[in-house]
Amino acid sequence: MSKETAVQESTQTQTDAAPKPVTADASRQLHEIRDLLFGEQLRATHQRAEELEYRLQQQLQDMASAFSSALKQLQDDTQQRLAEMSQRLEALDEKHTQQAKNLAQDITTLSGQVADNHQELADQLAATSNDLKNNKTDRKMLANLLSSMANNLSVDEQI
């Protein structure tokens, strides 16, 4: 049995050792056959994938550049409009301030005129009142004078 066992072990070692080189060789050959059959297609597919990836990267860079320039333009436009609005606001503020000053001057002028008119009317009222008192006094004097003349006439007629 030991001889048989030794023979079997050596046969197994040879069969184990023999198929490995054959398997590696077969695998290499299979790989070469695949490369011959599908290699060109695989390389073309890889090349197309690389080209697509390159174009995608280019498009992404172009889009990023376009987005950046659009954003820059938008910022510039916004700043310009903000500056214009600030100038308009300052102009309106200045105009409002000037109009407020003019209105205050007008109010002061009108107040002075109203005060002058009031004083003038008060003076006229006082003068008219005095005239009426004087006229009334003159009428009383005239009435007394006429009354006295009537008495004198009546006394003269009686004499």
C-alpha positions as protocol buffer text, in pm:
chain_id: "A"
residue {
  index: 1
  type: MET
  ca { x: 0 y: 0 z: 0 }
}
residue {
  index: 2
  type: SER
  ca { x: 271 y: 237 z: 55 }
}
residue {
  index: 3
  type: LYS
  ca { x: 389 y: 197 z: -298 }
}
residue {
  index: 4
  type: GLU
  ca { x: 44 y: 251 z: -426 }
}
residue {
  index: 5
  type: THR
  ca { x: -6 y: 547 z: -202 }
}
residue {
  index: 6
  type: ALA
  ca { x: 323 y: 697 z: -317 }
}
residue {
  index: 7
  type: VAL
  ca { x: 227 y: 643 z: -680 }
}
residue {
  index: 8
  type: GLN
  ca { x: -112 y: 801 z: -625 }
}
residue {
  index: 9
  type: GLU
  ca { x: 39 y: 1097 z: -448 }
}
residue {
  index: 10
  type: SER
  ca { x: 294 y: 1151 z: -722 }
}
residue {
  index: 11
  type: THR
  ca { x: 17 y: 1120 z: -983 }
}
residue {
  index: 12
  type: GLN
  ca { x: -193 y: 1367 z: -797 }
}
residue {
  index: 13
  type: THR
  ca { x: 99 y: 1604 z: -764 }
}
residue {
  index: 14
  type: GLN
  ca { x: 160 y: 1578 z: -1134 }
}
residue {
  index: 15
  type: THR
  ca { x: -208 y: 1626 z: -1218 }
}
residue {
  index: 16
  type: ASP
  ca { x: -230 y: 1915 z: -974 }
}
residue {
  index: 17
  type: ALA
  ca { x: 85 y: 2071 z: -1113 }
}
residue {
  index: 18
  type: ALA
  ca { x: 4 y: 2001 z: -1474 }
}
residue {
  index: 19
  type: PRO
  ca { x: -340 y: 2162 z: -1490 }
}
residue {
  index: 20
  type: LYS
  ca { x: -222 y: 2486 z: -1328 }
}
residue {
  index: 21
  type: PRO
  ca { x: 16 y: 2573 z: -1610 }
}
residue {
  index: 22
  type: VAL
  ca { x: -245 y: 2462 z: -1858 }
}
residue {
  index: 23
  type: THR
  ca { x: -512 y: 2671 z: -1680 }
}
residue {
  index: 24
  type: ALA
  ca { x: -291 y: 2979 z: -1670 }
}
residue {
  index: 25
  type: ASP
  ca { x: -201 y: 2922 z: -2032 }
}
residue {
  index: 26
  type: ALA
  ca { x: -567 y: 2864 z: -2123 }
}
residue {
  index: 27
  type: SER
  ca { x: -666 y: 3177 z: -1935 }
}
residue {
  index: 28
  type: ARG
  ca { x: -402 y: 3377 z: -2117 }
}
residue {
  index: 29
  type: GLN
  ca { x: -516 y: 3233 z: -2448 }
}
residue {
  index: 30
  type: LEU
  ca { x: -879 y: 3304 z: -2366 }
}
residue {
  index: 31
  type: HIS
  ca { x: -779 y: 3660 z: -2282 }
}
residue {
  index: 32
  type: GLU
  ca { x: -596 y: 3694 z: -2613 }
}
residue {
  index: 33
  type: ILE
  ca { x: -894 y: 3556 z: -2803 }
}
residue {
  index: 34
  type: ARG
  ca { x: -1124 y: 3800 z: -2623 }
}
residue {
  index: 35
  type: ASP
  ca { x: -882 y: 4080 z: -2698 }
}
residue {
  index: 36
  type: LEU
  ca { x: -881 y: 3980 z: -3064 }
}
residue {
  index: 37
  type: LEU
  ca { x: -1260 y: 3955 z: -3083 }
}
residue {
  index: 38
  type: PHE
  ca { x: -1368 y: 4239 z: -2854 }
}
residue {
  index: 39
  type: GLY
  ca { x: -1052 y: 4439 z: -2795 }
}
residue {
  index: 40
  type: GLU
  ca { x: -1115 y: 4696 z: -3065 }
}
residue {
  index: 41
  type: GLN
  ca { x: -1472 y: 4751 z: -2947 }
}
residue {
  index: 42
  type: LEU
  ca { x: -1361 y: 4774 z: -2587 }
}
residue {
  index: 43
  type: ARG
  ca { x: -1089 y: 5026 z: -2674 }
}
residue {
  index: 44
  type: ALA
  ca { x: -1337 y: 5226 z: -2884 }
}
residue {
  index: 45
  type: THR
  ca { x: -1589 y: 5218 z: -2599 }
}
residue {
  index: 46
  type: HIS
  ca { x: -1324 y: 5333 z: -2352 }
}
residue {
  index: 47
  type: GLN
  ca { x: -1214 y: 5606 z: -2591 }
}
residue {
  index: 48
  type: ARG
  ca { x: -1574 y: 5724 z: -2640 }
}
residue {
  index: 49
  type: ALA
  ca { x: -1628 y: 5722 z: -2265 }
}
residue {
  index: 50
  type: GLU
  ca { x: -1313 y: 5929 z: -2216 }
}
residue {
  index: 51
  type: GLU
  ca { x: -1420 y: 6170 z: -2492 }
}
residue {
  index: 52
  type: LEU
  ca { x: -1765 y: 6203 z: -2337 }
}
residue {
  index: 53
  type: GLU
  ca { x: -1611 y: 6264 z: -1997 }
}
residue {
  index: 54
  type: TYR
  ca { x: -1380 y: 6529 z: -2148 }
}
residue {
  index: 55
  type: ARG
  ca { x: -1671 y: 6700 z: -2328 }
}
residue {
  index: 56
  type: LEU
  ca { x: -1880 y: 6686 z: -2011 }
}
residue {
  index: 57
  type: GLN
  ca { x: -1599 y: 6850 z: -1815 }
}
residue {
  index: 58
  type: GLN
  ca { x: -1561 y: 7115 z: -2087 }
}
residue {
  index: 59
  type: GLN
  ca { x: -1934 y: 7183 z: -2084 }
}
residue {
  index: 60
  type: LEU
  ca { x: -1933 y: 7206 z: -1705 }
}
residue {
  index: 61
  type: GLN
  ca { x: -1644 y: 7453 z: -1721 }
}
residue {
  index: 62
  type: ASP
  ca { x: -1823 y: 7652 z: -1991 }
}
residue {
  index: 63
  type: MET
  ca { x: -2143 y: 7656 z: -1788 }
}
residue {
  index: 64
  type: ALA
  ca { x: -1955 y: 7758 z: -1475 }
}
residue {
  index: 65
  type: SER
  ca { x: -1785 y: 8037 z: -1670 }
}
residue {
  index: 66
  type: ALA
  ca { x: -2118 y: 8151 z: -1819 }
}
residue {
  index: 67
  type: PHE
  ca { x: -2281 y: 8137 z: -1477 }
}
residue {
  index: 68
  type: SER
  ca { x: -1999 y: 8339 z: -1324 }
}
residue {
  index: 69
  type: SER
  ca { x: -2018 y: 8605 z: -1594 }
}
residue {
  index: 70
  type: ALA
  ca { x: -2398 y: 8622 z: -1567 }
}
residue {
  index: 71
  type: LEU
  ca { x: -2371 y: 8653 z: -1190 }
}
residue {
  index: 72
  type: LYS
  ca { x: -2106 y: 8925 z: -1227 }
}
residue {
  index: 73
  type: GLN
  ca { x: -2328 y: 9111 z: -1475 }
}
residue {
  index: 74
  type: LEU
  ca { x: -2624 y: 9081 z: -1239 }
}
residue {
  index: 75
  type: GLN
  ca { x: -2417 y: 9213 z: -951 }
}
residue {
  index: 76
  type: ASP
  ca { x: -2293 y: 9503 z: -1162 }
}
residue {
  index: 77
  type: ASP
  ca { x: -2646 y: 9587 z: -1276 }
}
residue {
  index: 78
  type: THR
  ca { x: -2773 y: 9568 z: -919 }
}
residue {
  index: 79
  type: GLN
  ca { x: -2497 y: 9794 z: -793 }
}
residue {
  index: 80
  type: GLN
  ca { x: -2560 y: 10041 z: -1074 }
}
residue {
  index: 81
  type: ARG
  ca { x: -2933 y: 10050 z: -1003 }
}
residue {
  index: 82
  type: LEU
  ca { x: -2867 y: 10085 z: -633 }
}
residue {
  index: 83
  type: ALA
  ca { x: -2636 y: 10381 z: -703 }
}
residue {
  index: 84
  type: GLU
  ca { x: -2900 y: 10539 z: -929 }
}
residue {
  index: 85
  type: MET
  ca { x: -3169 y: 10490 z: -666 }
}
residue {
  index: 86
  type: SER
  ca { x: -2942 y: 10640 z: -400 }
}
residue {
  index: 87
  type: GLN
  ca { x: -2884 y: 10945 z: -618 }
}
residue {
  index: 88
  type: ARG
  ca { x: -3255 y: 10982 z: -684 }
}
residue {
  index: 89
  type: LEU
  ca { x: -3330 y: 10946 z: -315 }
}
residue {
  index: 90
  type: GLU
  ca { x: -3071 y: 11210 z: -228 }
}
residue {
  index: 91
  type: ALA
  ca { x: -3217 y: 11443 z: -492 }
}
residue {
  index: 92
  type: LEU
  ca { x: -3568 y: 11388 z: -357 }
}
residue {
  index: 93
  type: ASP
  ca { x: -3446 y: 11444 z: -3 }
}
residue {
  index: 94
  type: GLU
  ca { x: -3275 y: 11768 z: -107 }
}
residue {
  index: 95
  type: LYS
  ca { x: -3588 y: 11880 z: -293 }
}
residue {
  index: 96
  type: HIS
  ca { x: -3804 y: 11797 z: 9 }
}
residue {
  index: 97
  type: THR
  ca { x: -3571 y: 11990 z: 239 }
}
residue {
  index: 98
  type: GLN
  ca { x: -3578 y: 12292 z: 6 }
}
residue {
  index: 99
  type: GLN
  ca { x: -3957 y: 12276 z: -19 }
}
residue {
  index: 100
  type: ALA
  ca { x: -3982 y: 12257 z: 360 }
}
residue {
  index: 101
  type: LYS
  ca { x: -3761 y: 12567 z: 390 }
}
residue {
  index: 102
  type: ASN
  ca { x: -3971 y: 12750 z: 129 }
}
residue {
  index: 103
  type: LEU
  ca { x: -4289 y: 12651 z: 308 }
}
residue {
  index: 104
  type: ALA
  ca { x: -4150 y: 12774 z: 640 }
}
residue {
  index: 105
  type: GLN
  ca { x: -4057 y: 13107 z: 476 }
}
residue {
  index: 106
  type: ASP
  ca { x: -4402 y: 13131 z: 320 }
}
residue {
  index: 107
  type: ILE
  ca { x: -4565 y: 13060 z: 655 }
}
residue {
  index: 108
  type: THR
  ca { x: -4350 y: 13327 z: 821 }
}
residue {
  index: 109
  type: THR
  ca { x: -4433 y: 13577 z: 546 }
}
residue {
  index: 110
  type: LEU
  ca { x: -4804 y: 13500 z: 560 }
}
residue {
  index: 111
  type: SER
  ca { x: -4804 y: 13518 z: 939 }
}
residue {
  index: 112
  type: GLY
  ca { x: -4648 y: 13863 z: 917 }
}
residue {
  index: 113
  type: GLN
  ca { x: -4903 y: 13971 z: 657 }
}
residue {
  index: 114
  type: VAL
  ca { x: -5190 y: 13836 z: 865 }
}
residue {
  index: 115
  type: ALA
  ca { x: -5055 y: 14019 z: 1170 }
}
residue {
  index: 116
  type: ASP
  ca { x: -5016 y: 14340 z: 967 }
}
residue {
  index: 117
  type: ASN
  ca { x: -5368 y: 14304 z: 825 }
}
residue {
  index: 118
  type: HIS
  ca { x: -5503 y: 14236 z: 1172 }
}
residue {
  index: 119
  type: GLN
  ca { x: -5335 y: 14544 z: 1311 }
}
residue {
  index: 120
  type: GLU
  ca { x: -5451 y: 14753 z: 1017 }
}
residue {
  index: 121
  type: LEU
  ca { x: -5808 y: 14631 z: 1059 }
}
residue {
  index: 122
  type: ALA
  ca { x: -5794 y: 14692 z: 1433 }
}
residue {
  index: 123
  type: ASP
  ca { x: -5670 y: 15046 z: 1370 }
}
residue {
  index: 124
  type: GLN
  ca { x: -5944 y: 15105 z: 1113 }
}
residue {
  index: 125
  type: LEU
  ca { x: -6203 y: 14968 z: 1352 }
}
residue {
  index: 126
  type: ALA
  ca { x: -6079 y: 15194 z: 1628 }
}
residue {
  index: 127
  type: ALA
  ca { x: -6081 y: 15496 z: 1393 }
}
residue {
  index: 128
  type: THR
  ca { x: -6428 y: 15416 z: 1269 }
}
residue {
  index: 129
  type: SER
  ca { x: -6547 y: 15366 z: 1625 }
}
residue {
  index: 130
  type: ASN
  ca { x: -6402 y: 15703 z: 1723 }
}
residue {
  index: 131
  type: ASP
  ca { x: -6561 y: 15865 z: 1418 }
}
residue {
  index: 132
  type: LEU
  ca { x: -6896 y: 15718 z: 1510 }
}
residue {
  index: 133
  type: LYS
  ca { x: -6861 y: 15844 z: 1866 }
}
residue {
  index: 134
  type: ASN
  ca { x: -6762 y: 16185 z: 1739 }
}
residue {
  index: 135
  type: ASN
  ca { x: -7048 y: 16188 z: 1490 }
}
residue {
  index: 136
  type: LYS
  ca { x: -7284 y: 16084 z: 1761 }
}
residue {
  index: 137
  type: THR
  ca { x: -7157 y: 16366 z: 1979 }
}
residue {
  index: 138
  type: ASP
  ca { x: -7197 y: 16607 z: 1690 }
}
residue {
  index: 139
  type: ARG
  ca { x: -7553 y: 16490 z: 1643 }
}
residue {
  index: 140
  type: LYS
  ca { x: -7625 y: 16544 z: 2010 }
}
residue {
  index: 141
  type: MET
  ca { x: -7481 y: 16890 z: 1988 }
}
residue {
  index: 142
  type: LEU
  ca { x: -7685 y: 16958 z: 1679 }
}
residue {
  index: 143
  type: ALA
  ca { x: -7994 y: 16824 z: 1850 }
}
residue {
  index: 144
  type: ASN
  ca { x: -7926 y: 17041 z: 2156 }
}
residue {
  index: 145
  type: LEU
  ca { x: -7861 y: 17340 z: 1936 }
}
residue {
  index: 146
  type: LEU
  ca { x: -8183 y: 17286 z: 1744 }
}
residue {
  index: 147
  type: SER
  ca { x: -8370 y: 17227 z: 2062 }
}
residue {
  index: 148
  type: SER
  ca { x: -8229 y: 17545 z: 2208 }
}
residue {
  index: 149
  type: MET
  ca { x: -8322 y: 17741 z: 1896 }
}
residue {
  index: 150
  type: ALA
  ca { x: -8672 y: 17602 z: 1909 }
}
residue {
  index: 151
  type: ASN
  ca { x: -8701 y: 17711 z: 2270 }
}
residue {
  index: 152
  type: ASN
  ca { x: -8567 y: 18053 z: 2183 }
}
residue {
  index: 153
  type: LEU
  ca { x: -8816 y: 18082 z: 1903 }
}
residue {
  index: 154
  type: SER
  ca { x: -9096 y: 17979 z: 2115 }
}
residue {
  index: 155
  type: VAL
  ca { x: -8993 y: 18222 z: 2389 }
}
residue {
  index: 156
  type: ASP
  ca { x: -8963 y: 18500 z: 2131 }
}
residue {
  index: 157
  type: GLU
  ca { x: -9307 y: 18429 z: 2002 }
}
residue {
  index: 158
  type: GLN
  ca { x: -9448 y: 18451 z: 2341 }
}
residue {
  index: 159
  type: ILE
  ca { x: -9294 y: 18780 z: 2409 }
}
